[in-house]
Tab-separated table of C-alpha atoms in Angstrom:
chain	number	residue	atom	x	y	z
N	1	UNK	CA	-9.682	-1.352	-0.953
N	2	UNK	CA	-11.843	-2.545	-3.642
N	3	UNK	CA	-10.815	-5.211	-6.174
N	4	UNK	CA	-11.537	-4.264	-9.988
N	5	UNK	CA	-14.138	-5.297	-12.650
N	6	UNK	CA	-12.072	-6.369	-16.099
N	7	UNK	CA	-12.685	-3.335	-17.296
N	8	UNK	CA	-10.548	-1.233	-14.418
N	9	UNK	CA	-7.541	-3.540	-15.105
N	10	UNK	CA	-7.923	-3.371	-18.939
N	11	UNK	CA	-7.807	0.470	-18.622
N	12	UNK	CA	-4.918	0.225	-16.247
N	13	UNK	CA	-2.864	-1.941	-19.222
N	14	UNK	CA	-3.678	0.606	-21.785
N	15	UNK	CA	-2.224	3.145	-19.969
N	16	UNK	CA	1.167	0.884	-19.176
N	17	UNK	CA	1.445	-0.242	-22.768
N	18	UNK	CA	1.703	3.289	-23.695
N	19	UNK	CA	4.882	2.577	-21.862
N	20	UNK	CA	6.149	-0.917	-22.385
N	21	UNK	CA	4.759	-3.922	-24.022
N	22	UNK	CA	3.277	-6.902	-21.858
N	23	UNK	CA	5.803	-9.193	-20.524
N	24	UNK	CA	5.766	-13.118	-21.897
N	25	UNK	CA	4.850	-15.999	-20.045
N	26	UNK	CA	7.035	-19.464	-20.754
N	27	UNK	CA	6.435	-23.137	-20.102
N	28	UNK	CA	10.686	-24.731	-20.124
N	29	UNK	CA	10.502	-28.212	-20.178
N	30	UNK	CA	13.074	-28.629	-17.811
N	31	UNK	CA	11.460	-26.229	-14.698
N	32	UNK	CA	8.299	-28.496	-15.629
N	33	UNK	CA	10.246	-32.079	-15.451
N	34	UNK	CA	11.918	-30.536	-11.969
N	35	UNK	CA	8.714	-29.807	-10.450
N	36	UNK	CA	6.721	-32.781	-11.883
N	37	UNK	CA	3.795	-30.360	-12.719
N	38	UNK	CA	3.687	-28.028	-16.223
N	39	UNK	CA	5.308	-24.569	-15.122
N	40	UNK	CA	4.504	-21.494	-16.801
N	41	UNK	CA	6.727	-18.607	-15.904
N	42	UNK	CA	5.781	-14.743	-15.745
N	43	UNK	CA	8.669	-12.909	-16.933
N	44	UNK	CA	8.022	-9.583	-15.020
N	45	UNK	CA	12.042	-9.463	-15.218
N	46	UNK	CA	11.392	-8.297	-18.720
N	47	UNK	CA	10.342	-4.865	-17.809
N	48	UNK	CA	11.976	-1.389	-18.416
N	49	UNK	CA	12.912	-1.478	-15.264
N	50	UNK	CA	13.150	-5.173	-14.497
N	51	UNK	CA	10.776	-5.582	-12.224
N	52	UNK	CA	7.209	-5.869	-11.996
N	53	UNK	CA	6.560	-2.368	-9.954
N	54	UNK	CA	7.055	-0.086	-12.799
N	55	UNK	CA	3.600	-0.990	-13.745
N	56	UNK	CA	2.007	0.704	-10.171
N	57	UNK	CA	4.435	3.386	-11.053
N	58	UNK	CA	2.355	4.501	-14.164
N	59	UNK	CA	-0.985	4.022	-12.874
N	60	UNK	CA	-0.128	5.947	-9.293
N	61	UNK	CA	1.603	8.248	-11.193
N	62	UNK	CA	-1.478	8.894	-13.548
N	63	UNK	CA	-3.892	8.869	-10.918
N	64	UNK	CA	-1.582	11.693	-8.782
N	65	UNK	CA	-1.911	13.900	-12.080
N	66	UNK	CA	-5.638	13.512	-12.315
N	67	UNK	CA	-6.540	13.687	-8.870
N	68	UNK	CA	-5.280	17.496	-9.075
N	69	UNK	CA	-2.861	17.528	-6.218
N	70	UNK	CA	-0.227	20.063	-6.517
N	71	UNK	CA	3.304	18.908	-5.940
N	72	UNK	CA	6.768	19.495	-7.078
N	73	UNK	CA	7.530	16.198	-6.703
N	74	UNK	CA	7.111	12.430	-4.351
N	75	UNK	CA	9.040	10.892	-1.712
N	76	UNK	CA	9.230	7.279	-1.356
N	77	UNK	CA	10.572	4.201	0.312
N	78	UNK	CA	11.862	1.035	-1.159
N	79	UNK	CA	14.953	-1.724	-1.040
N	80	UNK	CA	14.583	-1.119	-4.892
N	81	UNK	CA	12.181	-2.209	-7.430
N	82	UNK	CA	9.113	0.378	-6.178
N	83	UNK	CA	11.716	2.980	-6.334
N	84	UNK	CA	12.768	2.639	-9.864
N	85	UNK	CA	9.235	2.275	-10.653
N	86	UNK	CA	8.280	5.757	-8.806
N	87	UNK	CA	11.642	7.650	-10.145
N	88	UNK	CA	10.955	6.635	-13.495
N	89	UNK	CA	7.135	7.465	-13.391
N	90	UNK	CA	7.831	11.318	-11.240
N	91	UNK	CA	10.290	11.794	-14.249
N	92	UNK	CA	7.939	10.696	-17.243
N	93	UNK	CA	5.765	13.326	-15.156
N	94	UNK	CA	8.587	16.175	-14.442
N	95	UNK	CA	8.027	15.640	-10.825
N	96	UNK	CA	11.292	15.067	-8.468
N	97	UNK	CA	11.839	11.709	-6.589
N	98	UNK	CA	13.331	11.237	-3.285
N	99	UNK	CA	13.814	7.835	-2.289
N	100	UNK	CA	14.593	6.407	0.760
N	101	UNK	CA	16.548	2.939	1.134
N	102	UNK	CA	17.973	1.494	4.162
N	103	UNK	CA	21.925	1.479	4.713
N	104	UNK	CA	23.803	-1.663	3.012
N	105	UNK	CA	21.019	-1.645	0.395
N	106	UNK	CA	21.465	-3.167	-3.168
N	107	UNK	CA	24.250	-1.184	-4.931
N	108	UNK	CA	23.188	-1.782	-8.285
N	109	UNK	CA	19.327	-1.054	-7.639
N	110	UNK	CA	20.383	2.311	-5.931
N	111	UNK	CA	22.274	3.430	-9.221
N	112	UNK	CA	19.536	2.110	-11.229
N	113	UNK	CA	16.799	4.441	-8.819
N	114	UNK	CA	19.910	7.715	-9.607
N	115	UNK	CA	19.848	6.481	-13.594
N	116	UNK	CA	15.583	6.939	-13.797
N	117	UNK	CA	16.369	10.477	-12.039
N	118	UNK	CA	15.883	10.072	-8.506
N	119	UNK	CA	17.958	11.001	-5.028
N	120	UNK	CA	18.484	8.423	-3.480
N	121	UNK	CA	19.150	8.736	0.372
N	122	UNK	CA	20.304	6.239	2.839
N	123	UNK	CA	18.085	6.175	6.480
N	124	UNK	CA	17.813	3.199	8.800
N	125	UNK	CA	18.682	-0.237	9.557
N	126	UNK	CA	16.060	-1.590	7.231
N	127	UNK	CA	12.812	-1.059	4.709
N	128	UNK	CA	10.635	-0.381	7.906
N	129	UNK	CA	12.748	2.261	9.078
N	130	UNK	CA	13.549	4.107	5.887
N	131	UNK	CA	9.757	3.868	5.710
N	132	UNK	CA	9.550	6.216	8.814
N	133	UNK	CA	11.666	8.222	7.562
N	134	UNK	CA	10.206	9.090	3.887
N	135	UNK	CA	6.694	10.312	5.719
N	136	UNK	CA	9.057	12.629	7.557
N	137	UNK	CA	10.740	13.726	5.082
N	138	UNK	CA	7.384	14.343	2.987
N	139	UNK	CA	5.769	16.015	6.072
N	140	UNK	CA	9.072	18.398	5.868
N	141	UNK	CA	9.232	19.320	2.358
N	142	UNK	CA	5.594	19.091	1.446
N	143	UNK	CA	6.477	16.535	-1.416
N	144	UNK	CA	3.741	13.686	-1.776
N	145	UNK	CA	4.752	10.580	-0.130
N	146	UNK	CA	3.924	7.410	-2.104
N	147	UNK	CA	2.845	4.561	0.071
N	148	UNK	CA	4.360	1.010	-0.855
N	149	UNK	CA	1.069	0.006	-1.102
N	150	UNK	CA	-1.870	1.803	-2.703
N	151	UNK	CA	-4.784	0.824	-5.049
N	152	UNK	CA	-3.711	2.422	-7.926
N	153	UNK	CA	-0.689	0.983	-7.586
N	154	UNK	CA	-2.591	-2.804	-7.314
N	155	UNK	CA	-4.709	-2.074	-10.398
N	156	UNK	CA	-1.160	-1.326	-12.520
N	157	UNK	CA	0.411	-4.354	-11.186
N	158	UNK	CA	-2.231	-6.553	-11.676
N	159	UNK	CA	-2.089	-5.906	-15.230
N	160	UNK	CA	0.737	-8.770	-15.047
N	161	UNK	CA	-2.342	-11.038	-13.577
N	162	UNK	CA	-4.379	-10.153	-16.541
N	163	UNK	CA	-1.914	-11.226	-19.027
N	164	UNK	CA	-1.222	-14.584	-17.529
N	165	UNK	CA	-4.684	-15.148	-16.685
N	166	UNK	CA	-5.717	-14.288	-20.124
N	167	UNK	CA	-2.761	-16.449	-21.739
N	168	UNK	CA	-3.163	-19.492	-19.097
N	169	UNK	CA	-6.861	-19.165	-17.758
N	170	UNK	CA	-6.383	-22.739	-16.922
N	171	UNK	CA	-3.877	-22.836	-13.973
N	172	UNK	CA	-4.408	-24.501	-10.889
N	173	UNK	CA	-1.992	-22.681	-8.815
N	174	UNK	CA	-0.006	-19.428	-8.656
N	175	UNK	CA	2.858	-18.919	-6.713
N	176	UNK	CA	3.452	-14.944	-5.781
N	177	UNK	CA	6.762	-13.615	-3.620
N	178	UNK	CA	5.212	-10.919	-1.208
N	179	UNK	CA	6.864	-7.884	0.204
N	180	UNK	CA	4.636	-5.083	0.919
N	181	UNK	CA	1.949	-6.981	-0.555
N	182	UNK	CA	1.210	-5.532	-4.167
N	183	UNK	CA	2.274	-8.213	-6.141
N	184	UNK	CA	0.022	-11.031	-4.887
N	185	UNK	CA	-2.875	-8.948	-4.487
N	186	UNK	CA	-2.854	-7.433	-7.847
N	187	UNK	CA	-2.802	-11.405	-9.097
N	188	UNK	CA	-6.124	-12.012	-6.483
N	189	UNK	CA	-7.447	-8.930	-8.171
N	190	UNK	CA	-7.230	-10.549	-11.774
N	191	UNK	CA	-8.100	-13.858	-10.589
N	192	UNK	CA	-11.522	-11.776	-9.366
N	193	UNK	CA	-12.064	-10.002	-12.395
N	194	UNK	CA	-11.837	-12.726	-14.485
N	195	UNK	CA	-13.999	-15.203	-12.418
N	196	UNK	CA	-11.168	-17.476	-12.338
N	197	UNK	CA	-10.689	-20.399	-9.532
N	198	UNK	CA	-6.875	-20.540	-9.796
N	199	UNK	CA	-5.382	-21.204	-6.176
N	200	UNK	CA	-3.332	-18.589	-5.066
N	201	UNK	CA	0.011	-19.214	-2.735
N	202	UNK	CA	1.621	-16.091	-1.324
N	203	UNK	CA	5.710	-16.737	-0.430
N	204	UNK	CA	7.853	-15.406	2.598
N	205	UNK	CA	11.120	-15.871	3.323
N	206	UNK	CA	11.578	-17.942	6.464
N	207	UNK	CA	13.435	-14.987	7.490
N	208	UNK	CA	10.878	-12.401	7.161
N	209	UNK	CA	7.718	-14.275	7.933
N	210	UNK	CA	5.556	-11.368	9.163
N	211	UNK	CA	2.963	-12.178	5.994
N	212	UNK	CA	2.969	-15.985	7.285
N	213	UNK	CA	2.398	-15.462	10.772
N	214	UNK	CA	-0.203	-12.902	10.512
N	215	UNK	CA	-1.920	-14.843	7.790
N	216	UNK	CA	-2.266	-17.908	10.278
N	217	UNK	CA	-3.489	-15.885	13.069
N	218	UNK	CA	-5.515	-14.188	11.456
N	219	UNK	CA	-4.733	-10.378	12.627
N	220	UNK	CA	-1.328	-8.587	11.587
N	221	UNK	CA	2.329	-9.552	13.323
N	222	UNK	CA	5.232	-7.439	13.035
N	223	UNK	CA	9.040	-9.312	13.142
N	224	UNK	CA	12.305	-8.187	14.959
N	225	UNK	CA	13.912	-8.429	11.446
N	226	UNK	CA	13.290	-9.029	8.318
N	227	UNK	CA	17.177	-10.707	7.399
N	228	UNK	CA	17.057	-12.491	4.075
N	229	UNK	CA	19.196	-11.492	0.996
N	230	UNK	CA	16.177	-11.959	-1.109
N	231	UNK	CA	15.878	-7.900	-0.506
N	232	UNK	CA	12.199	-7.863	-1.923
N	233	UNK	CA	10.595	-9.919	0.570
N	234	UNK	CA	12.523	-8.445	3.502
N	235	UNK	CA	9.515	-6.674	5.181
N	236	UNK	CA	8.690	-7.072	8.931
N	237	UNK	CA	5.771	-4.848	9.020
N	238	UNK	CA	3.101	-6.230	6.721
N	239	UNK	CA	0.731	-3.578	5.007
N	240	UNK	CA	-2.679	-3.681	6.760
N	241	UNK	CA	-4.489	-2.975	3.900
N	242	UNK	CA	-2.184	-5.417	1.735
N	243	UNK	CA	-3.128	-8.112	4.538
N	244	UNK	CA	-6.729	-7.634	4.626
N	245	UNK	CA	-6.586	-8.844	0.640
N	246	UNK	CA	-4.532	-11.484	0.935
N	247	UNK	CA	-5.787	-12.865	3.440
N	248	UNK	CA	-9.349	-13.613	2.650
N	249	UNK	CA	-7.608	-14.039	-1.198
N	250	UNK	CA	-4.562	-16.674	-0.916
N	251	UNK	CA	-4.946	-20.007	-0.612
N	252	UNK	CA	-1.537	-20.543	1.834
N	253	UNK	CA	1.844	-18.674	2.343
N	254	UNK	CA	4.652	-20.387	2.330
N	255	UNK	CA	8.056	-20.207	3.938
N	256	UNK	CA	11.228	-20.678	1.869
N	257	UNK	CA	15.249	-20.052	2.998
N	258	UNK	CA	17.563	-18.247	1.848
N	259	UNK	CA	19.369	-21.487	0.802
N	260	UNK	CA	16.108	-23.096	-1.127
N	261	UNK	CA	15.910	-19.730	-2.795
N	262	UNK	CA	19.925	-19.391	-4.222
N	263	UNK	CA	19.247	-23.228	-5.054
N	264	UNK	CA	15.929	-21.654	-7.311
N	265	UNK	CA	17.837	-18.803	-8.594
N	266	UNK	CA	20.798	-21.216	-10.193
N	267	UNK	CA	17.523	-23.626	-11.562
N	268	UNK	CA	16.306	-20.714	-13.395
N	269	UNK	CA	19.245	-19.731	-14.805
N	270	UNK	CA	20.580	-23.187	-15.753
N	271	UNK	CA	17.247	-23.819	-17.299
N	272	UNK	CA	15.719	-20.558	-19.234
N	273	UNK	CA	18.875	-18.661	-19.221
N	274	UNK	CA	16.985	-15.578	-17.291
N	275	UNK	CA	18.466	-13.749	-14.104
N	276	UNK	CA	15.764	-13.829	-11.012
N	277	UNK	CA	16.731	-11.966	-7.695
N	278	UNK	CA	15.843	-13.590	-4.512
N	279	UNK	CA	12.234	-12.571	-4.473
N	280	UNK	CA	11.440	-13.491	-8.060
N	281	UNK	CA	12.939	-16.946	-7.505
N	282	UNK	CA	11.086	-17.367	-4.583
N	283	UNK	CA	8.077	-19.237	-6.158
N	284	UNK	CA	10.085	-21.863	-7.969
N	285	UNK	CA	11.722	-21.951	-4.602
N	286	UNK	CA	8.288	-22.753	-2.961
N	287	UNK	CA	6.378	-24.607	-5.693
N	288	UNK	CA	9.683	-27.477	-5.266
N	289	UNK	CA	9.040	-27.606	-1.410
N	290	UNK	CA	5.352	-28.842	-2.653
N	291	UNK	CA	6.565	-30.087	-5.695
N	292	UNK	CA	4.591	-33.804	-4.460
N	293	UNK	CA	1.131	-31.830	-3.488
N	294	UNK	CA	1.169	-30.268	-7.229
N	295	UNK	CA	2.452	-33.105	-8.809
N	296	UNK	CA	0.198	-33.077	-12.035
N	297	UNK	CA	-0.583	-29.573	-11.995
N	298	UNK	CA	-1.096	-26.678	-14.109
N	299	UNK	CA	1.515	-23.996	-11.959
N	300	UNK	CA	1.987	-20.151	-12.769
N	301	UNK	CA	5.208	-19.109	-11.306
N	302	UNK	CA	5.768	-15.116	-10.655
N	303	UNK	CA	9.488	-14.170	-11.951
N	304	UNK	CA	9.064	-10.583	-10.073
N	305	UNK	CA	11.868	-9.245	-10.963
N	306	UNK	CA	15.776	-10.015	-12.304
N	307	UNK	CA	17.121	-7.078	-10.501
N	308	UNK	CA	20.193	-8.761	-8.293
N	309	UNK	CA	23.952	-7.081	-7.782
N	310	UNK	CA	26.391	-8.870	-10.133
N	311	UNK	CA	28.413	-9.536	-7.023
N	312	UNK	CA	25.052	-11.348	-5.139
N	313	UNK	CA	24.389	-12.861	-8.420
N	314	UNK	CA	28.253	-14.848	-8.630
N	315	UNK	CA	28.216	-15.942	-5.173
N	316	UNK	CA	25.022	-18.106	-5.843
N	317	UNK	CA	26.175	-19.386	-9.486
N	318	UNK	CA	28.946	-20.389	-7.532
N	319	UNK	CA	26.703	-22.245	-5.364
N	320	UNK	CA	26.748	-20.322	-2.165
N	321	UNK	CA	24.248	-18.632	-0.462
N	322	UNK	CA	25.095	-14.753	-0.123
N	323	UNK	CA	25.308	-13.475	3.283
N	324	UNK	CA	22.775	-10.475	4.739
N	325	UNK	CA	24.883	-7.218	5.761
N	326	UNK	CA	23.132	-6.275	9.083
N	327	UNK	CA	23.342	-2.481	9.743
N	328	UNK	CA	23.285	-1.400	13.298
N	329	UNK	CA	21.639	1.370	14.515
C-alpha cells in the first residue's frame, strides 16, 4: 500500500464530514500532571458510532460504489467497532451487511452492529476465526467481503491523524492501540503527509502481542490466543499488509495488561469524565509505563473508541479487572 499526499487525506475528510464533524482533541490538566508530560487526547469516542472505524467505513464504502462492482451487499468480520462502521456505511449505501463476530463477543457492540442495520452472526472461538468464516460466507453468497484492513479504509481513518496533526503539529510522541492495524497506520500516513517528525508508539496487549513480536523480529508471528478484555486489540494474526507499514513507520510497540489498562480506563474517567474501552485506554495505559522516558514531552494519546458493555464498564469503576470469557471450540 501506498501512503497519501495531503491532498488524498483532505479529500478523504470531506467526504466523512459529509457525515459527522471532526472529533476534538483535549489537553486535562490532570492526565498531564499524571504522566509528567502535556497530554493531548483524541476523542475518536466522539463519533456516530463511537469509535474511530466509522471513518474507513465511508471512504471503503465510497470507493466500493465508484469502483463499479456490483453487489447486493458486504460481509465482514469484527469484535465490534469495524462492524458498526461497515453496517452503518452498506446502509447509508442500501447495501446489506453480514457481520461476523466470534461467540462471547461484546453484547452491547453486537446490538449496536443490529441498530446500524446489520446481521450479525456468531462463528468461532475468536476474531481470527470469524475472519475465516466471513470469506466463506462471501465466497457462498457472492456478497463483497470487506477486509479489516484495506487502503481506503487507512486513508478514512487517518483523517483522525490529520486533525490532530493539524491542531498539535508539535507533538513528540503518539501513542496508537493496534488491532488489525488501521488505526496506527492511518496516524503514520498523516504524520507522512504532513512532513511531520512526531514519534510514533504502536500498543498491544501483553495478551495479544502478535504486533510486538513480529515487529521485533522483523517478519510476521501469529499467537495461540489473543485473551485480553480490551476486545479491540485482541488479534493474533497481524495483517501483513498492516505490518509492512508499521513496521518501517512506528517508533516501538509496547506491551500493556489487562490490569494497567482497567487502571487507565478509571484515570480517564476520573479525570475528563469520558468512557474509553480497553483499546482506547490503552495509550494512557502505555504512555504511564514510560511516563519517566517522556517526562517533559509533548504526548498525543489515541482515545479509539468508548464503546465498552455497561456490565465491563462497572467491574473496572469498581476497581477490578474484568475477566476474558474463553469460548471453546
Amino acid at each position: 500500500m501506498h501512503l497519501f499526499a495531503r491532498e488524498d487525506l483532505e479529500e478523504a475528510a470531506a467526504l466523512v464530514y459529509r457525515h459527522m464533524s471532526p472529533t476534538p482533541q483535549y489537553a486535562w490538566p490532570q492526565i498531564s500532571e499524571k504522566a509528567g508530560a502535556a497530554v493531548w487526547i483524541k476523542h475518536e469516542n466522539h463519533t456516530p458510532a463511537g469509535a474511530f472505524k466509522v471513518r474507513g467505513g465511508i471512504t471503503f464504502m465510497d470507493w466500493l460504489r465508484r469502483s463499479g462492482r456490483s453487489t447486493k451487499g458486504i460481509v465482514t468480520a469484527t469484535r465490534g467497532n469495524h462492524g458498526q462502521s461497515q453496517a452503518r456505511a452498506a446502509r447509508a449505501a442500501g447495501l446489506a451487511a453480514k457481520i461476523v463476530v466470534p461467540h462471547g463477543n461484546s453484547v452491547e457492540k453486537n446490538a449496536a452492529m443490529r441498530g446500524f442495520g446489520g446481521e450479525v452472526i456468531e462463528y468461532g472461538r475468536d476474531f481470527d476465526e470469524a475472519r475465516t468464516e466471513a470469506r466463506r460466507l462471501a465466497a457462498e453468497t457472492g456478497l463483497f467481503l470487506v477486509p479489516p484492513f484495506h487502503e481506503e479504509i487507512v486513508r478514512g481513518v487517518a483523517t483522525y491523524g490529520l486533525e490532530l496533526f493539524t491542531a498539535v503539529p508539535d507533538l513528540d510522541t503518539v501513542y496508537v492501540p493496534i488491532g488489525c492495524g488501521s488505526g496506527i497506520c492511518g496516524v503514520i500516513a498523516a504524520r507522512e503527509a504532513l512532513g511531520l517528525k512526531t514519534e510514533v508508539i504502536g500498543v498491544v496487549s501483553t495478551h495479544a502481542p502478535a504486533a510486538k513480536l513480529s515487529f521485533e523480529a522483523g517478519r510476521l508471528i501469529e499467537t495461540e490466543t489473543a485473551l485480553t478484555f480490551a476486545d479491540g486489540m485482541a488479534v493474533r494474526i497481524p495483517i501483513e499488509e498492516a505490518f509492512a507499514i508499521y513496521a518501517k513507520g512506528a517508533a516501538r510497540i509496547v506491551a500493556v495488561s489487562d490490569d494497567e489498562v482497567a487502571e487507565a480506563m478509571r484515570l480517564i474517567y476520573r479525570a475528563t469524565h469520558n468512557v474509553a474501552e480497553g483499546a482506547g485506554a490503552a495509550s494512557l495505559a502505555a504512555l504511564l509505563k514510560e511516563a519517566s522516558a517522556m517526562r517533559g514531552k509533548k504526548v498525543g494519546l489515541i482515545l479509539s473508541g468508548a464503546n465498552v458493555d455497561a456490565e465491563v464498564f462497572q467491574k473496572v469503576l469498581g476497581g477490578e479487572t474484568p475477566p476474558v470469557a474463553t469460548v471453546s471450540k
